[in-house]
PDB file of C-alpha atoms in Angstrom:
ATOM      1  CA  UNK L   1      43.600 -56.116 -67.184  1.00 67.00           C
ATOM      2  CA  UNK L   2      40.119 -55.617 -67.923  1.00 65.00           C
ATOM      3  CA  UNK L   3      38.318 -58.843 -69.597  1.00 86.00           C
ATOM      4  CA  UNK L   4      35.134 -59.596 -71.370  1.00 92.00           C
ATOM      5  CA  UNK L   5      32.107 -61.463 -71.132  1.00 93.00           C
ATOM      6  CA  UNK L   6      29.846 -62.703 -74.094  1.00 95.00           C
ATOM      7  CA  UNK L   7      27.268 -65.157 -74.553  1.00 95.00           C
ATOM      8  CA  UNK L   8      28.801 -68.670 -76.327  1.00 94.00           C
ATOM      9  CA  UNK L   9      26.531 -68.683 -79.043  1.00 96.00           C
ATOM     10  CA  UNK L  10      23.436 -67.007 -80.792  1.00 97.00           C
ATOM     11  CA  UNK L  11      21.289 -67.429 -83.805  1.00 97.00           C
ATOM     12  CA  UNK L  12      19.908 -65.326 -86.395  1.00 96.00           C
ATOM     13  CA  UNK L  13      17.769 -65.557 -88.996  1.00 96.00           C
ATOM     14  CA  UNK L  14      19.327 -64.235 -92.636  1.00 97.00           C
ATOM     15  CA  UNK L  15      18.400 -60.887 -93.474  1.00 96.00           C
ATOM     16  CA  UNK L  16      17.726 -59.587 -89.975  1.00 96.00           C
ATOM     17  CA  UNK L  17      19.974 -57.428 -87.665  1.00 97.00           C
ATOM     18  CA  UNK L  18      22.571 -59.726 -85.555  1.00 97.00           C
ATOM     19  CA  UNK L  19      23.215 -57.710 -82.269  1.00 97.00           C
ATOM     20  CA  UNK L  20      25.985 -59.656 -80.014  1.00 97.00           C
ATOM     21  CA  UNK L  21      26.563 -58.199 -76.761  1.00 97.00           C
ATOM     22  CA  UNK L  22      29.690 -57.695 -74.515  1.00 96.00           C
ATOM     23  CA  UNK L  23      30.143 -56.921 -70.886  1.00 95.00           C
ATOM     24  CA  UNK L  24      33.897 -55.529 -70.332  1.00 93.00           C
ATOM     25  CA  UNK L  25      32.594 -53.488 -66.665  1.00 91.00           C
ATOM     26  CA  UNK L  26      36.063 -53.470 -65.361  1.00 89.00           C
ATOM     27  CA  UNK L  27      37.572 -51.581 -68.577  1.00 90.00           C
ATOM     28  CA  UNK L  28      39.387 -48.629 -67.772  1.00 88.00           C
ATOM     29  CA  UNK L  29      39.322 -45.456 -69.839  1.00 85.00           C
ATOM     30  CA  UNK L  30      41.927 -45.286 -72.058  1.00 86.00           C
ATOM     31  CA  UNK L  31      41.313 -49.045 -73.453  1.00 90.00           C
ATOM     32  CA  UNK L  32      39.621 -49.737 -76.523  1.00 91.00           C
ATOM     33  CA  UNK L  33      36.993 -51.750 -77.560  1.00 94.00           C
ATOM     34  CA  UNK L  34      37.245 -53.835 -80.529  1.00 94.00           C
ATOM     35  CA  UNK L  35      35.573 -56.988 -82.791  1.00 96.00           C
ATOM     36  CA  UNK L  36      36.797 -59.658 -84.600  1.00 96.00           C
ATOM     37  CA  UNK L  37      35.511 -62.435 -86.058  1.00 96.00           C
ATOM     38  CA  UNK L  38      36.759 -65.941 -86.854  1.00 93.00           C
ATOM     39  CA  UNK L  39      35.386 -68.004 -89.586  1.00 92.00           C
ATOM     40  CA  UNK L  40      36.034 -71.568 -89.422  1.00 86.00           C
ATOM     41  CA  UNK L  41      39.652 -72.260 -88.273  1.00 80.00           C
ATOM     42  CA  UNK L  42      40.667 -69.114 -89.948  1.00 89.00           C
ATOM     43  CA  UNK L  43      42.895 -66.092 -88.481  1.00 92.00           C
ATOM     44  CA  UNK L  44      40.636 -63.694 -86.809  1.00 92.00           C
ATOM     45  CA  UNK L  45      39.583 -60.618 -89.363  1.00 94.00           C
ATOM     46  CA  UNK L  46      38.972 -57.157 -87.660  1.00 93.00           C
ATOM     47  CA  UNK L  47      35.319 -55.704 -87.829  1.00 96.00           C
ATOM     48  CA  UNK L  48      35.239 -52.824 -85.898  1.00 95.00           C
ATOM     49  CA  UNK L  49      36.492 -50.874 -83.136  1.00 94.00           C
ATOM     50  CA  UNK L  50      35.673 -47.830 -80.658  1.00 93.00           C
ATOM     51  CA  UNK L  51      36.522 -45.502 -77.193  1.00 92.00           C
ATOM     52  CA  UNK L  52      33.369 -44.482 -76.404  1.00 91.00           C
ATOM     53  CA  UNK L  53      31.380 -43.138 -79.122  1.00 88.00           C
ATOM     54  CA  UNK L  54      29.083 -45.056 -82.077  1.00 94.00           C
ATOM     55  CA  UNK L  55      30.965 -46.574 -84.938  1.00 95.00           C
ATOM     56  CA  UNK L  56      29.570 -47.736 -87.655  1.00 96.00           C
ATOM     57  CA  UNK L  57      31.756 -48.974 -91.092  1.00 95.00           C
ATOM     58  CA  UNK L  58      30.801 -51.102 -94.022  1.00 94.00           C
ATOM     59  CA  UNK L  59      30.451 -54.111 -92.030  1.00 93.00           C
ATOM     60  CA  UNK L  60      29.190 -53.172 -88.665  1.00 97.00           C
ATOM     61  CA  UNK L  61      28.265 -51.011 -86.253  1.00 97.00           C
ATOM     62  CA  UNK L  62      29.625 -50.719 -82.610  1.00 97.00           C
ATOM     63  CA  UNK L  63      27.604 -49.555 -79.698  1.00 97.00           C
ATOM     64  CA  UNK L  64      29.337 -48.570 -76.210  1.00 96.00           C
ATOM     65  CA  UNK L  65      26.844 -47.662 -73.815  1.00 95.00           C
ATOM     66  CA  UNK L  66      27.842 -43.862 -71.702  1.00 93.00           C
ATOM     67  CA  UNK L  67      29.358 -46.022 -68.814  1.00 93.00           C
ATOM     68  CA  UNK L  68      31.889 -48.372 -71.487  1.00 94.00           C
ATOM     69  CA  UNK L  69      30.960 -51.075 -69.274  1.00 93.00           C
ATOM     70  CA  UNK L  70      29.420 -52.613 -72.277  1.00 95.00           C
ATOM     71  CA  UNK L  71      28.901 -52.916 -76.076  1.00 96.00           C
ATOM     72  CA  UNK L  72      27.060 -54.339 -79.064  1.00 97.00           C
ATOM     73  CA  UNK L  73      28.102 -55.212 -82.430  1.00 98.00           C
ATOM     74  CA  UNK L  74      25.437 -55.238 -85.001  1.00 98.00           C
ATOM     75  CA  UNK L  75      25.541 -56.818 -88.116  1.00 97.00           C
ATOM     76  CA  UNK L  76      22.728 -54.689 -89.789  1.00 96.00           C
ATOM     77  CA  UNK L  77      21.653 -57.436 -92.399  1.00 94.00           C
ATOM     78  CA  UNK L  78      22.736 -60.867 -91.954  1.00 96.00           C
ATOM     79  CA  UNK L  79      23.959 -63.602 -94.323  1.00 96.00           C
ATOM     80  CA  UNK L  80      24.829 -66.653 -94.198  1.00 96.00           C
ATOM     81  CA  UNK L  81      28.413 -65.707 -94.787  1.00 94.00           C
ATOM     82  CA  UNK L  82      28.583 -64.310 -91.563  1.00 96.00           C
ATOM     83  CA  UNK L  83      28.224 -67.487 -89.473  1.00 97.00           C
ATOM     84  CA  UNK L  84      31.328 -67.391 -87.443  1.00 96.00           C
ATOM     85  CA  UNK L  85      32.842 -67.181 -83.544  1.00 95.00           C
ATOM     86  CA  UNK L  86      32.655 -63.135 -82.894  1.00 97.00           C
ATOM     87  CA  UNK L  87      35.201 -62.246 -80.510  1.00 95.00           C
ATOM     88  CA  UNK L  88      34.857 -58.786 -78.205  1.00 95.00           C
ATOM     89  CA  UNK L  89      38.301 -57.432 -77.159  1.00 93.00           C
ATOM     90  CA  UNK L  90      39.867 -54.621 -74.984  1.00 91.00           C
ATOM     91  CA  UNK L  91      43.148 -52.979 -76.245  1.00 88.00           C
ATOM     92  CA  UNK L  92      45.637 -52.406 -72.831  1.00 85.00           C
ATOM     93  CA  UNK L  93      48.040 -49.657 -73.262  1.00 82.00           C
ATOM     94  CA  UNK L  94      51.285 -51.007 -72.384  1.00 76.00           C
ATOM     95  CA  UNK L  95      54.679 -48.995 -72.149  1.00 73.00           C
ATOM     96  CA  UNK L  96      55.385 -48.053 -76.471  1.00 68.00           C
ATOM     97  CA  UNK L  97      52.311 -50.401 -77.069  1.00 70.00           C
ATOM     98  CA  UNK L  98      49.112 -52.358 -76.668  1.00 77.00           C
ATOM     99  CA  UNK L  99      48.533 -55.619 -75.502  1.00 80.00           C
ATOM    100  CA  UNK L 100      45.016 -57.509 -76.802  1.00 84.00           C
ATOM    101  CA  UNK L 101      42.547 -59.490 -74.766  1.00 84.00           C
ATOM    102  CA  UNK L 102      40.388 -61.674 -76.568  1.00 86.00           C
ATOM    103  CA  UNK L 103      37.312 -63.017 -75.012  1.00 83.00           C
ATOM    104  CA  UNK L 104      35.810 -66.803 -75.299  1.00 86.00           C
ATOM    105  CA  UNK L 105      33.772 -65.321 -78.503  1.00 92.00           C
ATOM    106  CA  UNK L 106      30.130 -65.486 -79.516  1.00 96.00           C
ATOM    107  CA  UNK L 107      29.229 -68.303 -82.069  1.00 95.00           C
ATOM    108  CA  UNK L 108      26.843 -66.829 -84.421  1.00 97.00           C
ATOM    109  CA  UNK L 109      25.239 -69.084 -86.894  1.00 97.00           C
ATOM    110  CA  UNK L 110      22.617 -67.504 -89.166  1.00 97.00           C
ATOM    111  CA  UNK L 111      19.770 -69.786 -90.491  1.00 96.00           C
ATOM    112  CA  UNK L 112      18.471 -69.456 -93.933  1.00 94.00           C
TER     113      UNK L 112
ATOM    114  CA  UNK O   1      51.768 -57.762-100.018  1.00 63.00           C
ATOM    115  CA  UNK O   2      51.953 -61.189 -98.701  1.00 77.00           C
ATOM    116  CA  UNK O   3      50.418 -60.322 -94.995  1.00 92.00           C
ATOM    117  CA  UNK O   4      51.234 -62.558 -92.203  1.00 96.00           C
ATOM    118  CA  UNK O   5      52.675 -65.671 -93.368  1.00 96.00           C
ATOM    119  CA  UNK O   6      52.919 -68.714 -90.697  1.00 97.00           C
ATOM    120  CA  UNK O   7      54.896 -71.544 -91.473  1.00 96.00           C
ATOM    121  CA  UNK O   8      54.351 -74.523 -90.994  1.00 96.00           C
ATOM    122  CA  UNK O   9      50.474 -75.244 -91.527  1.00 95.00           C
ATOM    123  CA  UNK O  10      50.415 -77.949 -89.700  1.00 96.00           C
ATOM    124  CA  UNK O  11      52.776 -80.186 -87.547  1.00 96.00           C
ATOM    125  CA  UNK O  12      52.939 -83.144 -85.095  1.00 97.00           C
ATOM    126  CA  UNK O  13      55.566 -83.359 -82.651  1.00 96.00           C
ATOM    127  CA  UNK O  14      56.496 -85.940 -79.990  1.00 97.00           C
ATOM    128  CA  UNK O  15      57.212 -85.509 -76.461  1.00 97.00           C
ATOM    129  CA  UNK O  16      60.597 -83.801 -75.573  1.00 97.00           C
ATOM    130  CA  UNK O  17      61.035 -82.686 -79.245  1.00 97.00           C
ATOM    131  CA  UNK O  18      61.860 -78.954 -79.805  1.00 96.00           C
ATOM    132  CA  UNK O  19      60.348 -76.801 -82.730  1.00 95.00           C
ATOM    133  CA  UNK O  20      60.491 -73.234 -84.200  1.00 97.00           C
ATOM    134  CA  UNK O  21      57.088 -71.812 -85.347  1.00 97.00           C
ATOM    135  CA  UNK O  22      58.080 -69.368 -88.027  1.00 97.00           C
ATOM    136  CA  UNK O  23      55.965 -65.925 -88.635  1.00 97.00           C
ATOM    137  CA  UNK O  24      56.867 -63.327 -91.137  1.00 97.00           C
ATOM    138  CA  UNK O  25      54.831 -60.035 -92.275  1.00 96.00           C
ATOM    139  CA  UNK O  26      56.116 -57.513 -94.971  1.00 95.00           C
ATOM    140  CA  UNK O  27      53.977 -54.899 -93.681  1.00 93.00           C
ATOM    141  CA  UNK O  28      56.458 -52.789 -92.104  1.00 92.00           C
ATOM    142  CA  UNK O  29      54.972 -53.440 -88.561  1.00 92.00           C
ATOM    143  CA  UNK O  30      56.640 -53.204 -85.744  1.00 90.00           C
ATOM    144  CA  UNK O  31      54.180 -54.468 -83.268  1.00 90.00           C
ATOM    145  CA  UNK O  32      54.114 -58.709 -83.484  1.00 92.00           C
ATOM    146  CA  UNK O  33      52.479 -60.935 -81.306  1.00 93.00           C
ATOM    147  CA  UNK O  34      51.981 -65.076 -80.705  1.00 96.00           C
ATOM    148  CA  UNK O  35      48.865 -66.373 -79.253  1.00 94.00           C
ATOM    149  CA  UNK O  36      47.174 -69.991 -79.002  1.00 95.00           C
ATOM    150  CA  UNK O  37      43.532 -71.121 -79.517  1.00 92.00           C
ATOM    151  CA  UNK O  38      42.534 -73.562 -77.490  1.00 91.00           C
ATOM    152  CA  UNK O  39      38.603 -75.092 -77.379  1.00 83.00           C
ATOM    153  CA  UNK O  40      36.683 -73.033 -75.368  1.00 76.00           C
ATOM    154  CA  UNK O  41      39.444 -70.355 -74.180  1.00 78.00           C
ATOM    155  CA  UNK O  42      39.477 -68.062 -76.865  1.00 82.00           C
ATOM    156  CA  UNK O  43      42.879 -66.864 -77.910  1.00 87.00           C
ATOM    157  CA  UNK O  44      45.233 -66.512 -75.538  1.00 89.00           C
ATOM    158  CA  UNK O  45      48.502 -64.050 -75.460  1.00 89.00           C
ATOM    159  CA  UNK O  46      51.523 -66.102 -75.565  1.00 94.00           C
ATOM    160  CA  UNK O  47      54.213 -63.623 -76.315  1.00 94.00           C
ATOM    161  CA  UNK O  48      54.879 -59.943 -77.975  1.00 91.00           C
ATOM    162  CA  UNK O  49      57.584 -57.570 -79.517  1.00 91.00           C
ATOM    163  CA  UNK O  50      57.210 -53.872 -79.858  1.00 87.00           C
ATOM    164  CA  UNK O  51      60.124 -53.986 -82.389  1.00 89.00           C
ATOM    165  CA  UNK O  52      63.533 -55.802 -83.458  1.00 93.00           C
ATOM    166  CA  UNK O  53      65.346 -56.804 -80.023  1.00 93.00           C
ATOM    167  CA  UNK O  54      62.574 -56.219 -78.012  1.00 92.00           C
ATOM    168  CA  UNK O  55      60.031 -58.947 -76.474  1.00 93.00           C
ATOM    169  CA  UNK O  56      57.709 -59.581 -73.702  1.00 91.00           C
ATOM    170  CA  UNK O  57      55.580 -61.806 -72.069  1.00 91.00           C
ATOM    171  CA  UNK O  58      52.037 -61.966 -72.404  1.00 88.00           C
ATOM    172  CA  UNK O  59      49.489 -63.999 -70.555  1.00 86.00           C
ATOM    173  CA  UNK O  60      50.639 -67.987 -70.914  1.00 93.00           C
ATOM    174  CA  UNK O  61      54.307 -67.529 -71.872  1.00 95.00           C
ATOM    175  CA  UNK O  62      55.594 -70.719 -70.093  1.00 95.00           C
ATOM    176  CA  UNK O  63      57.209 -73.426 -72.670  1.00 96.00           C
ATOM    177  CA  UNK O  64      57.988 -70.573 -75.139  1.00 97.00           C
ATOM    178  CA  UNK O  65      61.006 -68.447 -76.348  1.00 97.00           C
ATOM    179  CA  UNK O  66      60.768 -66.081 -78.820  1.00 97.00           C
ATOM    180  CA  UNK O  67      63.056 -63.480 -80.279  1.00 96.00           C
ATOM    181  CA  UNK O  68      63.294 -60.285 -82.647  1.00 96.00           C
ATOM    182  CA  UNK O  69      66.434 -59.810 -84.802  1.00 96.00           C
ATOM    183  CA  UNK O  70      64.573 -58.510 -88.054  1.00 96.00           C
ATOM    184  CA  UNK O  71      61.277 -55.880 -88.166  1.00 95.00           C
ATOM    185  CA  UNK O  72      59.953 -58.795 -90.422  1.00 96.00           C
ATOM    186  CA  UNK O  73      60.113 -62.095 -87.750  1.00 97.00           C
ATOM    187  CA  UNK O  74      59.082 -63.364 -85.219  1.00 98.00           C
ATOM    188  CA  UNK O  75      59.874 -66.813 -84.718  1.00 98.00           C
ATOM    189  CA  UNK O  76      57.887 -68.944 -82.091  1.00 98.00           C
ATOM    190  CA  UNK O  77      60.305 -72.001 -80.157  1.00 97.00           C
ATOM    191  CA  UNK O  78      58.872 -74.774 -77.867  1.00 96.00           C
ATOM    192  CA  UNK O  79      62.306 -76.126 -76.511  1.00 91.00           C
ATOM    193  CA  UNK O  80      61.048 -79.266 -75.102  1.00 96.00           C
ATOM    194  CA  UNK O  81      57.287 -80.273 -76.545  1.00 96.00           C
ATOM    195  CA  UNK O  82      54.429 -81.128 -74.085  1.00 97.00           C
ATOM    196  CA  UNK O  83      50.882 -82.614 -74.799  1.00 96.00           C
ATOM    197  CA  UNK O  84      49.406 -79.372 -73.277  1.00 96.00           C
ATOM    198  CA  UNK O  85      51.247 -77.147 -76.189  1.00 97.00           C
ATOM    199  CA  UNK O  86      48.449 -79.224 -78.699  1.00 97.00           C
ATOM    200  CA  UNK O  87      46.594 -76.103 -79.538  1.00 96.00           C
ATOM    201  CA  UNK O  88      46.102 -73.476 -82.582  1.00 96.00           C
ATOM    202  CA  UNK O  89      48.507 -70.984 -82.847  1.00 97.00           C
ATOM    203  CA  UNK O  90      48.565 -67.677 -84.744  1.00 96.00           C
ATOM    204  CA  UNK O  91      50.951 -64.468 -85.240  1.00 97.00           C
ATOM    205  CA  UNK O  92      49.184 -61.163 -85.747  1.00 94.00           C
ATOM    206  CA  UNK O  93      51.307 -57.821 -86.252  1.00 93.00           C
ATOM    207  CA  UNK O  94      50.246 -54.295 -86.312  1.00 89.00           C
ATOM    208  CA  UNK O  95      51.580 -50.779 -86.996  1.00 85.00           C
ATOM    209  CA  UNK O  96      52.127 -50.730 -83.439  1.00 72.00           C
ATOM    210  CA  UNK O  97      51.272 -47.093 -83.053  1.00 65.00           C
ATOM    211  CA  UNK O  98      47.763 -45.263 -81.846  1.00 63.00           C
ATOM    212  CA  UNK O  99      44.644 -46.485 -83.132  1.00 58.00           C
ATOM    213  CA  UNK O 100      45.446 -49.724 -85.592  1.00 74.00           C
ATOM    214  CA  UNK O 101      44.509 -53.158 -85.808  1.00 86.00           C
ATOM    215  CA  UNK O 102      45.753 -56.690 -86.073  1.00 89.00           C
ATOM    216  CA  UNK O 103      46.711 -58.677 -88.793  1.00 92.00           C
ATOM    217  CA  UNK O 104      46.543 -62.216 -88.464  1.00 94.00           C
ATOM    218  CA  UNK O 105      48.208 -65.072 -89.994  1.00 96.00           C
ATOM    219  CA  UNK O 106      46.401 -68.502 -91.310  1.00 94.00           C
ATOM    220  CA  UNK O 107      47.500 -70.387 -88.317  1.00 95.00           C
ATOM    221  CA  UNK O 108      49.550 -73.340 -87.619  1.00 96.00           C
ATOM    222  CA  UNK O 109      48.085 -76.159 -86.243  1.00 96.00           C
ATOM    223  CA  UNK O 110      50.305 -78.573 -83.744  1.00 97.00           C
ATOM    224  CA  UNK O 111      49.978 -81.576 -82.372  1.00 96.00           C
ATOM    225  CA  UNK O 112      52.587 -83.228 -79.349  1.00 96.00           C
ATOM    226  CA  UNK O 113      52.284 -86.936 -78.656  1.00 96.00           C
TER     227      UNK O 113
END
């Protein structure tokens, strides 16, 4: 199954563009790409998700570079209500459904 | 609509003891899943169902039983307790068809002595 890779933590200054990478290079091409995030001890909230091609949605926007063997999420204008543990994840198929593989998460903290 | 709704919140068990982690969603889904959070290891696959009287293991399914009688839950059973089952754990359910997304519960945090 492929996995990911992302840096533990990051910080951002409020008001500027938060862009948190993720290496998934053994990701196959049928399996999705997606982001969640985690606020305090929370249950994760989706963000975003994509194949290969740019997303972008109210919250985010998802860059996959041409190979898929990586990917950014970009939080376009910080706040401090974003400080949370960003998780990058790759949707399996399996047989009728999908299995998810979380990551160890970025923890993002943006500074006033 | 209620979501995912874990029960209990939180919970301390002793050795040996055995335990049913409830999860219910009213969502219709038919996809449902356990995982655990653990410091530093992200959240880790313990078990899934594609629908009623189906299940499957995921990536740490050792300790745990599950089952699928209803669409709506998916209970969660540690049989005998260990120290190593301390952890996080969440339920998440999704449409369970093409290109959806998870819905997680609040959690329930436990604790084995």
């Amino acid at each position: 199954d492929a996995k990911t890779t992302q840096p533990p933590s990051m910080d951002c200054a409020e008001g500027r563009a938060a862009n948190l990478p993720c290496n998934h290079s053994t990701i196959s091409g049928n399996e999705y790409v997606y982001w969640y995030r985690q606020i305090h001890s929370q249950g994760p909230q989706y963000i975003i998700h994509g194949l290969k091609n740019n997303e972008t949605n109210e919250m985010a926007s998802l860059i996959i570079t041409e190979d898929r063997k990586s990917s950014t999420l970009i939080l376009p204008h910080a706040t401090l209500r974003d400080t949370a543990v960003y998780y990058c994840i790759v949707r399996v198929p399996r047989t009728g459904t999908y299995k998810y593989i979380f990551g160890t998460g970025t923890r993002l903290k943006v500074l006033a | 609509n209620a979501g995912v709704t874990q029960t209990p919140k939180f919970q301390v068990l002793k050795t040996g003891q055995s335990m049913t982690l409830q999860c219910a969603q009213d969502m219709n889904h038919e996809y449902m899943s356990w995982y655990r959070q653990d410091p530093g290891m992200g959240l880790r696959l313990i078990h899934y169902s594609v629908g009623a009287g189906i299940t499957d293991q995921g990536e740490v399914p050792n300790g745990y039983n599950v089952s699928r009688s209803t669409t709506e839950d998916f209970p969660l059973r540690l049989l005998s307790a260990a120290p190593s089952q301390t952890s996080v754990y969440f339920c998440a359910s999704s449409l369970g068809q093409g290109n959806e997304k998870l819905f997680f519960g609040s959690g329930t945090q436990l604790s084995v002595l």
